C-alpha cells in the first residue's frame, strides 16, 4: 500500500482530480481531501510523510490550497500519479521557494519603515536566499509517494 499526496490550488481543482481518480477505478474510501489545516500535519506524518513536507502541505492549505491524499495498492500508483499530475497539481518545492521569498519581501517591507539601507540590502538578498535553500534540498516535484505507514516515536 502506498500513500500519494498532492497539493492543488483550489477545492475545485482537487474535486476534479478526485472525480477522475474514481472514474479510473481508485476506491473513494482511499481518497481524502483537506482544505483545513486542523490535525493535518500529524495525520500526514502518520502516513509516512516527512515533517518538512507535512508542514509545507499545511502551509499550502492555510494559503487556500487543497490537499489530496490517495491510499492505494502499488499497482494503482502510476494511474493515480498520472491523473493528479494531469489535473494541475502544484509543485510543492516551487511553492515553498515562493513562500520563503514572500516572507523575505514582507521582512524587507517591515524594515523599510526603520532603515532604508537595511531594507534595500534584505530585498536584494531575498532571491539569493531562496535559491540557496532550494539548491540544498533534494527535489521531489509535484507529487509525493510514501511506502506504507510511517511510525512516529512515542512521546512521553
mmCIF file of C-alpha atoms in Angstrom:
data_model
loop_
_atom_site.group_PDB
_atom_site.id
_atom_site.type_symbol
_atom_site.label_atom_id
_atom_site.label_comp_id
_atom_site.label_asym_id
_atom_site.label_seq_id
_atom_site.Cartn_x
_atom_site.Cartn_y
_atom_site.Cartn_z
ATOM 1 C CA UNK A 1 0.000 0.000 0.000
ATOM 2 C CA UNK A 2 1.271 3.478 -0.882
ATOM 3 C CA UNK A 3 0.215 6.974 0.086
ATOM 4 C CA UNK A 4 0.258 9.580 -2.678
ATOM 5 C CA UNK A 5 -0.013 13.245 -1.662
ATOM 6 C CA UNK A 6 -0.550 16.301 -3.836
ATOM 7 C CA UNK A 7 -1.480 19.951 -3.326
ATOM 8 C CA UNK A 8 -3.983 21.742 -5.564
ATOM 9 C CA UNK A 9 -4.614 25.453 -5.944
ATOM 10 C CA UNK A 10 -8.290 25.151 -5.049
ATOM 11 C CA UNK A 11 -11.026 22.792 -3.899
ATOM 12 C CA UNK A 12 -12.428 22.794 -7.448
ATOM 13 C CA UNK A 13 -9.158 21.504 -8.919
ATOM 14 C CA UNK A 14 -8.928 18.871 -6.182
ATOM 15 C CA UNK A 15 -12.550 17.788 -6.723
ATOM 16 C CA UNK A 16 -11.909 17.313 -10.440
ATOM 17 C CA UNK A 17 -8.856 15.178 -9.637
ATOM 18 C CA UNK A 18 -10.840 13.069 -7.155
ATOM 19 C CA UNK A 19 -13.599 12.539 -9.709
ATOM 20 C CA UNK A 20 -11.070 11.353 -12.300
ATOM 21 C CA UNK A 21 -9.383 9.076 -9.759
ATOM 22 C CA UNK A 22 -12.728 7.427 -9.033
ATOM 23 C CA UNK A 23 -13.508 7.106 -12.757
ATOM 24 C CA UNK A 24 -10.178 5.300 -13.156
ATOM 25 C CA UNK A 25 -11.226 2.742 -10.545
ATOM 26 C CA UNK A 26 -9.404 4.032 -7.478
ATOM 27 C CA UNK A 27 -11.577 3.401 -4.436
ATOM 28 C CA UNK A 28 -13.204 6.515 -2.954
ATOM 29 C CA UNK A 29 -12.570 5.126 0.534
ATOM 30 C CA UNK A 30 -8.836 5.530 -0.132
ATOM 31 C CA UNK A 31 -9.081 9.195 -1.166
ATOM 32 C CA UNK A 32 -9.140 12.133 1.250
ATOM 33 C CA UNK A 33 -9.222 15.865 0.586
ATOM 34 C CA UNK A 34 -8.165 18.507 3.100
ATOM 35 C CA UNK A 35 -8.941 22.194 2.847
ATOM 36 C CA UNK A 36 -8.459 22.983 6.542
ATOM 37 C CA UNK A 37 -5.154 22.538 8.371
ATOM 38 C CA UNK A 38 -6.596 21.201 11.664
ATOM 39 C CA UNK A 39 -4.752 17.967 12.618
ATOM 40 C CA UNK A 40 -3.326 17.681 9.101
ATOM 41 C CA UNK A 41 0.397 17.550 9.956
ATOM 42 C CA UNK A 42 0.107 14.661 12.467
ATOM 43 C CA UNK A 43 -2.100 12.714 10.068
ATOM 44 C CA UNK A 44 0.433 13.140 7.259
ATOM 45 C CA UNK A 45 3.321 12.124 9.489
ATOM 46 C CA UNK A 46 1.366 9.005 10.497
ATOM 47 C CA UNK A 47 1.115 8.220 6.774
ATOM 48 C CA UNK A 48 4.906 8.409 6.416
ATOM 49 C CA UNK A 49 5.149 11.966 5.080
ATOM 50 C CA UNK A 50 8.265 13.778 6.289
ATOM 51 C CA UNK A 51 7.764 16.511 8.864
ATOM 52 C CA UNK A 52 9.033 19.176 6.440
ATOM 53 C CA UNK A 53 6.617 18.057 3.709
ATOM 54 C CA UNK A 54 3.757 17.800 6.212
ATOM 55 C CA UNK A 55 4.409 21.366 7.345
ATOM 56 C CA UNK A 56 4.615 22.528 3.726
ATOM 57 C CA UNK A 57 1.248 20.921 2.952
ATOM 58 C CA UNK A 58 -0.267 22.638 5.996
ATOM 59 C CA UNK A 59 1.131 25.970 4.767
ATOM 60 C CA UNK A 60 -0.386 25.305 1.339
ATOM 61 C CA UNK A 61 -3.793 24.598 2.851
ATOM 62 C CA UNK A 62 -3.576 27.716 5.041
ATOM 63 C CA UNK A 63 -2.864 29.693 1.856
ATOM 64 C CA UNK A 64 -6.072 28.405 0.232
ATOM 65 C CA UNK A 65 -4.934 25.172 -1.382
ATOM 66 C CA UNK A 66 -6.483 21.730 -1.044
ATOM 67 C CA UNK A 67 -4.521 18.567 -0.338
ATOM 68 C CA UNK A 68 -5.479 15.262 -1.936
ATOM 69 C CA UNK A 69 -4.271 12.084 -0.222
ATOM 70 C CA UNK A 70 -4.639 8.781 -2.060
ATOM 71 C CA UNK A 71 -4.023 5.454 -0.323
ATOM 72 C CA UNK A 72 -3.791 2.769 -2.966
ATOM 73 C CA UNK A 73 -2.134 -0.545 -3.819
ATOM 74 C CA UNK A 74 1.248 -0.370 -5.537
ATOM 75 C CA UNK A 75 -0.281 -1.306 -8.903
ATOM 76 C CA UNK A 76 -2.545 1.796 -8.859
ATOM 77 C CA UNK A 77 0.172 4.338 -8.010
ATOM 78 C CA UNK A 78 1.113 5.109 -11.624
ATOM 79 C CA UNK A 79 -2.538 5.719 -12.512
ATOM 80 C CA UNK A 80 -3.029 7.977 -9.501
ATOM 81 C CA UNK A 81 0.128 9.973 -10.247
ATOM 82 C CA UNK A 82 -0.787 10.387 -13.914
ATOM 83 C CA UNK A 83 -4.281 11.661 -13.054
ATOM 84 C CA UNK A 84 -3.119 14.001 -10.288
ATOM 85 C CA UNK A 85 -0.395 15.406 -12.496
ATOM 86 C CA UNK A 86 -2.828 15.961 -15.368
ATOM 87 C CA UNK A 87 -5.232 17.852 -13.102
ATOM 88 C CA UNK A 88 -2.807 20.676 -12.339
ATOM 89 C CA UNK A 89 -1.210 19.695 -9.060
ATOM 90 C CA UNK A 90 1.110 22.367 -7.629
ATOM 91 C CA UNK A 91 4.845 21.783 -7.317
ATOM 92 C CA UNK A 92 5.418 21.733 -3.556
ATOM 93 C CA UNK A 93 9.105 22.621 -3.896
ATOM 94 C CA UNK A 94 8.335 25.654 -6.066
ATOM 95 C CA UNK A 95 5.598 26.757 -3.671
ATOM 96 C CA UNK A 96 7.970 26.569 -0.694
ATOM 97 C CA UNK A 97 10.518 28.695 -2.535
ATOM 98 C CA UNK A 98 7.822 31.225 -3.393
ATOM 99 C CA UNK A 99 6.572 31.332 0.201
ATOM 100 C CA UNK A 100 10.112 31.895 1.519
ATOM 101 C CA UNK A 101 10.609 34.695 -0.991
ATOM 102 C CA UNK A 102 7.279 36.284 0.000
ATOM 103 C CA UNK A 103 8.373 36.112 3.634
ATOM 104 C CA UNK A 104 11.634 37.848 2.773
ATOM 105 C CA UNK A 105 9.729 40.557 0.915
ATOM 106 C CA UNK A 106 7.493 41.117 3.958
ATOM 107 C CA UNK A 107 10.587 41.365 6.181
ATOM 108 C CA UNK A 108 12.100 43.884 3.787
ATOM 109 C CA UNK A 109 8.918 45.957 3.740
ATOM 110 C CA UNK A 110 8.799 45.962 7.541
ATOM 111 C CA UNK A 111 12.427 47.108 7.699
ATOM 112 C CA UNK A 112 11.741 49.847 5.185
ATOM 113 C CA UNK A 113 9.979 51.832 7.875
ATOM 114 C CA UNK A 114 13.102 51.667 10.058
ATOM 115 C CA UNK A 115 16.199 51.696 7.857
ATOM 116 C CA UNK A 116 16.134 52.206 4.081
ATOM 117 C CA UNK A 117 19.665 50.832 3.729
ATOM 118 C CA UNK A 118 18.830 47.630 5.638
ATOM 119 C CA UNK A 119 15.559 47.107 3.741
ATOM 120 C CA UNK A 120 17.347 47.542 0.434
ATOM 121 C CA UNK A 121 20.003 45.004 1.394
ATOM 122 C CA UNK A 122 17.335 42.487 2.542
ATOM 123 C CA UNK A 123 15.323 42.897 -0.657
ATOM 124 C CA UNK A 124 18.424 42.332 -2.797
ATOM 125 C CA UNK A 125 19.434 39.208 -0.890
ATOM 126 C CA UNK A 126 15.970 37.593 -0.776
ATOM 127 C CA UNK A 127 16.073 35.839 -4.166
ATOM 128 C CA UNK A 128 19.578 34.528 -3.498
ATOM 129 C CA UNK A 129 18.491 33.074 -0.161
ATOM 130 C CA UNK A 130 15.528 31.282 -1.740
ATOM 131 C CA UNK A 131 17.730 29.880 -4.495
ATOM 132 C CA UNK A 132 20.317 28.698 -1.965
ATOM 133 C CA UNK A 133 17.708 26.957 0.163
ATOM 134 C CA UNK A 134 16.245 25.272 -2.924
ATOM 135 C CA UNK A 135 19.655 24.121 -4.165
ATOM 136 C CA UNK A 136 20.357 22.371 -0.850
ATOM 137 C CA UNK A 137 17.072 20.454 -0.998
ATOM 138 C CA UNK A 138 16.504 17.210 -2.849
ATOM 139 C CA UNK A 139 13.671 17.982 -5.265
ATOM 140 C CA UNK A 140 10.595 15.780 -5.225
ATOM 141 C CA UNK A 141 8.432 17.725 -7.636
ATOM 142 C CA UNK A 142 4.682 17.876 -7.579
ATOM 143 C CA UNK A 143 3.583 14.550 -6.130
ATOM 144 C CA UNK A 144 4.982 12.704 -3.110
ATOM 145 C CA UNK A 145 4.703 8.923 -2.705
ATOM 146 C CA UNK A 146 5.213 7.190 0.643
ATOM 147 C CA UNK A 147 5.514 3.462 1.189
ATOM 148 C CA UNK A 148 3.408 2.003 3.946
ATOM 149 C CA UNK A 149 2.619 3.771 7.174
ATOM 150 C CA UNK A 150 5.252 5.857 8.877
ATOM 151 C CA UNK A 151 5.977 5.342 12.522
ATOM 152 C CA UNK A 152 6.432 8.302 14.796
ATOM 153 C CA UNK A 153 8.311 7.918 18.058
ATOM 154 C CA UNK A 154 6.167 7.761 21.157
ATOM 155 C CA UNK A 155 6.485 10.946 23.183
ATOM 156 C CA UNK A 156 6.447 10.739 26.950
#
